[in-house]
Amino acid sequence: MAKSSPKDIHELMQRAHDMAGIRLADIAADNQIAVPENLRRDKGWVGQLIESELGALAGSKPQPDFIHLGVELKTIPIDYKGKPLETTYVTVAPLINIQGLTWQDSVVFHKLQHVLWVPVEGERSIPVAERRIGTPILWQPNALQAQQLQQDWEEIMELIALGKVDKITARHGEVLQLRPKAANSHTLTESIAENGSIQLSNPRGFYLKIEFTQQILNNAFA
């Protein structure tokens, strides 16, 4: 049973804090959702469970999860030491029709203006059902973080506009990276070729690098 949407940020944070220390199995039972044996085939399961518990509305739409509050929800799997275990997916990257697109108009900008981070135990040795939820963090980028994000986004988008999408690696970008985002390598989408025509490439997604999300956690819990 999906929860109603929180009416304000205070209520959202109250719900998030109420989850801290609780097992995923208990949240799943509360929402009448079955717990998968592992997350290999259910990669987004934890995020969907937390969305359901907190009353998020947006789903996969290109806007913040709590649209009326302007807050994006991100679950982040952490190890025993509280370090993020993987990069954080932000959104699909646009590969065509990008003339005149600015950072302030981008989906990445809008999704990262105000983020509710929910850390979750992610060690493979812990059964999915037994993993516990950590203390939530409500985050907004500081001036330096905002500048880093904008710079990375602009550099990556410039390469896409120049038809170099297939030459961009995960090493590009200081805090933000571009990586293939598809179930398999056979999935193709239109992108700009170097001569300006349209070619087919694998879909790409923007991801936050581990060092960046680690810094967010460190700053919150320091």
Short mmCIF file of C-alpha atoms in Angstrom, two decimals:
data_model
loop_
_atom_site.label_atom_id
_atom_site.label_comp_id
_atom_site.label_asym_id
_atom_site.label_seq_id
_atom_site.Cartn_x
_atom_site.Cartn_y
_atom_site.Cartn_z
CA MET A 1 0.00 0.00 0.00
CA ALA A 2 1.77 3.16 -1.21
CA LYS A 3 1.93 5.96 1.35
CA SER A 4 0.40 9.36 0.71
CA SER A 5 2.82 12.03 -0.39
CA PRO A 6 4.33 14.11 2.46
CA LYS A 7 2.84 17.59 2.63
CA ASP A 8 6.11 19.37 3.41
CA ILE A 9 9.84 18.78 3.86
CA HIS A 10 9.43 18.45 7.63
CA GLU A 11 7.03 15.52 7.18
CA LEU A 12 9.30 13.96 4.55
CA MET A 13 12.31 14.13 6.88
CA GLN A 14 10.25 12.77 9.77
CA ARG A 15 9.35 9.72 7.68
CA ALA A 16 12.96 9.30 6.53
CA HIS A 17 14.27 9.49 10.11
CA ASP A 18 11.61 6.99 11.25
CA MET A 19 13.11 4.43 8.80
CA ALA A 20 16.66 4.72 10.17
CA GLY A 21 17.84 1.45 11.72
CA ILE A 22 14.92 -0.54 10.26
CA ARG A 23 15.45 -3.69 8.14
CA LEU A 24 14.37 -3.70 4.48
CA ALA A 25 12.25 -6.79 5.28
CA ASP A 26 10.17 -4.78 7.76
CA ILE A 27 9.64 -1.88 5.34
CA ALA A 28 8.73 -4.37 2.59
CA ALA A 29 6.20 -6.16 4.82
CA ASP A 30 4.67 -2.81 5.76
CA ASN A 31 4.24 -2.02 2.04
CA GLN A 32 3.19 -5.59 1.09
CA ILE A 33 6.16 -5.91 -1.25
CA ALA A 34 8.08 -9.19 -1.70
CA VAL A 35 11.81 -9.10 -0.94
CA PRO A 36 14.01 -10.47 -3.76
CA GLU A 37 16.67 -13.08 -2.97
CA ASN A 38 19.33 -10.79 -4.42
CA LEU A 39 19.43 -7.55 -6.41
CA ARG A 40 21.10 -8.83 -9.59
CA ARG A 41 17.81 -8.78 -11.48
CA ASP A 42 16.14 -6.21 -9.25
CA LYS A 43 18.71 -3.44 -9.27
CA GLY A 44 16.22 -0.67 -8.57
CA TRP A 45 14.27 -2.59 -5.92
CA VAL A 46 15.66 -0.82 -2.83
CA GLY A 47 15.03 2.61 -4.35
CA GLN A 48 11.45 1.69 -5.28
CA LEU A 49 10.80 0.34 -1.79
CA ILE A 50 12.04 3.56 -0.15
CA GLU A 51 10.04 5.65 -2.66
CA SER A 52 6.92 3.70 -1.71
CA GLU A 53 7.55 4.11 2.04
CA LEU A 54 8.18 7.86 1.72
CA GLY A 55 5.32 8.54 -0.71
CA ALA A 56 7.38 9.65 -3.73
CA LEU A 57 5.40 10.46 -6.87
CA ALA A 58 7.66 11.05 -9.86
CA GLY A 59 8.90 7.50 -10.51
CA SER A 60 11.15 7.64 -13.57
CA LYS A 61 9.91 11.02 -14.81
CA PRO A 62 12.61 13.64 -15.55
CA GLN A 63 11.79 15.70 -12.47
CA PRO A 64 12.43 15.45 -8.72
CA ASP A 65 10.71 12.51 -6.95
CA PHE A 66 8.84 14.85 -4.59
CA ILE A 67 7.83 17.33 -7.28
CA HIS A 68 5.76 19.53 -4.98
CA LEU A 69 8.70 19.82 -2.55
CA GLY A 70 11.42 20.08 -5.20
CA VAL A 71 13.28 17.19 -3.56
CA GLU A 72 14.94 14.26 -5.33
CA LEU A 73 15.30 10.92 -3.49
CA LYS A 74 18.51 8.92 -3.83
CA THR A 75 19.22 5.68 -2.00
CA ILE A 76 22.92 4.97 -1.64
CA PRO A 77 24.33 1.50 -0.83
CA ILE A 78 27.17 1.73 1.69
CA ASP A 79 29.72 -0.71 3.10
CA TYR A 80 30.52 -1.44 6.77
CA LYS A 81 32.61 1.73 6.99
CA GLY A 82 29.87 3.93 5.51
CA LYS A 83 31.57 4.27 2.12
CA PRO A 84 29.37 4.30 -1.03
CA LEU A 85 29.65 1.01 -2.93
CA GLU A 86 28.79 2.34 -6.38
CA THR A 87 28.25 5.44 -8.45
CA THR A 88 24.82 7.12 -8.22
CA TYR A 89 22.61 7.24 -11.30
CA VAL A 90 21.11 10.69 -11.92
CA THR A 91 19.29 10.65 -15.28
CA VAL A 92 19.47 9.68 -18.94
CA ALA A 93 21.71 11.95 -21.02
CA PRO A 94 20.17 13.70 -24.05
CA LEU A 95 22.17 12.78 -27.16
CA ILE A 96 20.27 14.73 -29.85
CA ASN A 97 18.37 18.05 -30.05
CA ILE A 98 20.68 19.66 -27.53
CA GLN A 99 21.40 22.99 -29.25
CA GLY A 100 20.91 25.83 -26.78
CA LEU A 101 20.47 23.50 -23.79
CA THR A 102 21.97 25.17 -20.71
CA TRP A 103 23.02 23.75 -17.36
CA GLN A 104 20.14 25.57 -15.61
CA ASP A 105 17.65 23.94 -18.03
CA SER A 106 19.11 20.45 -17.69
CA VAL A 107 17.49 17.53 -15.89
CA VAL A 108 20.74 16.95 -13.96
CA PHE A 109 20.59 20.50 -12.56
CA HIS A 110 16.94 20.15 -11.49
CA LYS A 111 17.40 16.72 -9.93
CA LEU A 112 20.46 17.76 -7.90
CA GLN A 113 19.17 21.04 -6.47
CA HIS A 114 17.81 19.37 -3.35
CA VAL A 115 18.46 15.69 -2.62
CA LEU A 116 17.30 13.41 0.18
CA TRP A 117 20.05 10.79 0.50
CA VAL A 118 19.02 7.55 2.20
CA PRO A 119 22.03 5.32 2.94
CA VAL A 120 21.29 1.57 2.98
CA GLU A 121 23.59 -1.31 3.96
CA GLY A 122 24.79 -2.77 0.67
CA GLU A 123 27.38 -5.42 1.53
CA ARG A 124 26.65 -8.59 -0.47
CA SER A 125 27.29 -10.68 2.64
CA ILE A 126 24.17 -9.21 4.27
CA PRO A 127 20.93 -10.83 2.95
CA VAL A 128 18.76 -8.20 1.23
CA ALA A 129 15.97 -8.63 3.80
CA GLU A 130 18.39 -8.03 6.72
CA ARG A 131 19.96 -4.84 5.36
CA ARG A 132 19.25 -1.78 7.47
CA ILE A 133 18.49 1.78 6.48
CA GLY A 134 20.83 4.54 7.66
CA THR A 135 20.36 8.12 8.82
CA PRO A 136 18.94 10.31 6.01
CA ILE A 137 20.70 13.44 4.73
CA LEU A 138 18.94 16.41 3.17
CA TRP A 139 21.55 17.99 0.87
CA GLN A 140 21.92 20.97 -1.40
CA PRO A 141 25.15 21.52 -3.36
CA ASN A 142 27.43 24.17 -1.92
CA ALA A 143 29.06 26.73 -4.25
CA LEU A 144 32.06 24.51 -5.06
CA GLN A 145 29.95 21.37 -5.65
CA ALA A 146 27.55 23.32 -7.88
CA GLN A 147 30.48 24.65 -9.89
CA GLN A 148 32.03 21.17 -10.27
CA LEU A 149 28.73 19.67 -11.42
CA GLN A 150 28.12 22.46 -13.94
CA GLN A 151 31.65 22.28 -15.33
CA ASP A 152 31.52 18.49 -15.80
CA TRP A 153 28.06 18.64 -17.36
CA GLU A 154 29.06 21.40 -19.80
CA GLU A 155 32.25 19.61 -20.86
CA ILE A 156 30.43 16.29 -21.39
CA MET A 157 27.57 17.94 -23.31
CA GLU A 158 30.07 19.75 -25.52
CA LEU A 159 31.66 16.41 -26.45
CA ILE A 160 28.19 14.98 -27.19
CA ALA A 161 27.41 18.02 -29.40
CA LEU A 162 30.70 17.50 -31.28
CA GLY A 163 29.68 13.92 -32.07
CA LYS A 164 32.22 12.38 -29.69
CA VAL A 165 29.75 10.49 -27.48
CA ASP A 166 31.44 7.15 -28.20
CA LYS A 167 34.82 8.58 -27.11
CA ILE A 168 33.60 9.72 -23.68
CA THR A 169 34.79 7.41 -20.90
CA ALA A 170 33.87 7.15 -17.22
CA ARG A 171 37.13 9.01 -16.48
CA HIS A 172 35.78 12.22 -17.99
CA GLY A 173 34.45 14.59 -15.34
CA GLU A 174 35.64 15.35 -11.85
CA VAL A 175 32.39 14.54 -10.00
CA LEU A 176 29.94 13.64 -12.78
CA GLN A 177 30.49 10.93 -15.38
CA LEU A 178 28.73 9.60 -18.47
CA ARG A 179 28.29 5.86 -18.85
CA PRO A 180 26.23 3.48 -21.02
CA LYS A 181 22.75 3.09 -19.51
CA ALA A 182 20.95 0.10 -20.99
CA ALA A 183 19.99 -3.45 -20.14
CA ASN A 184 22.47 -4.67 -22.77
CA SER A 185 24.80 -3.42 -25.48
CA HIS A 186 22.21 -4.15 -28.20
CA THR A 187 20.01 -1.28 -27.07
CA LEU A 188 20.58 1.69 -29.38
CA THR A 189 19.42 5.27 -29.56
CA GLU A 190 20.07 8.22 -31.86
CA SER A 191 23.09 10.43 -31.21
CA ILE A 192 25.07 13.08 -33.07
CA ALA A 193 27.89 11.83 -35.30
CA GLU A 194 31.17 13.74 -35.78
CA ASN A 195 30.02 14.99 -39.19
CA GLY A 196 26.82 16.34 -37.64
CA SER A 197 24.55 13.60 -38.99
CA ILE A 198 22.60 11.15 -36.80
CA GLN A 199 24.17 7.85 -35.78
CA LEU A 200 23.18 5.04 -33.41
CA SER A 201 24.85 4.68 -30.00
CA ASN A 202 24.12 2.99 -26.70
CA PRO A 203 21.97 5.17 -24.42
CA ARG A 204 24.03 7.04 -21.83
CA GLY A 205 23.31 8.10 -18.28
CA PHE A 206 24.81 10.69 -15.96
CA TYR A 207 26.25 9.26 -12.73
CA LEU A 208 27.78 10.89 -9.66
CA LYS A 209 31.24 9.52 -8.89
CA ILE A 210 31.80 7.69 -5.60
CA GLU A 211 34.29 10.31 -4.33
CA PHE A 212 31.59 12.98 -4.65
CA THR A 213 28.88 11.08 -2.77
CA GLN A 214 31.50 10.01 -0.20
CA GLN A 215 32.20 13.72 0.40
CA ILE A 216 28.46 14.39 0.91
CA LEU A 217 28.27 11.61 3.52
CA ASN A 218 31.49 12.73 5.21
CA ASN A 219 30.30 16.33 5.46
CA ALA A 220 26.97 15.21 6.92
CA PHE A 221 28.40 12.84 9.52
CA ALA A 222 31.69 14.55 10.31
#
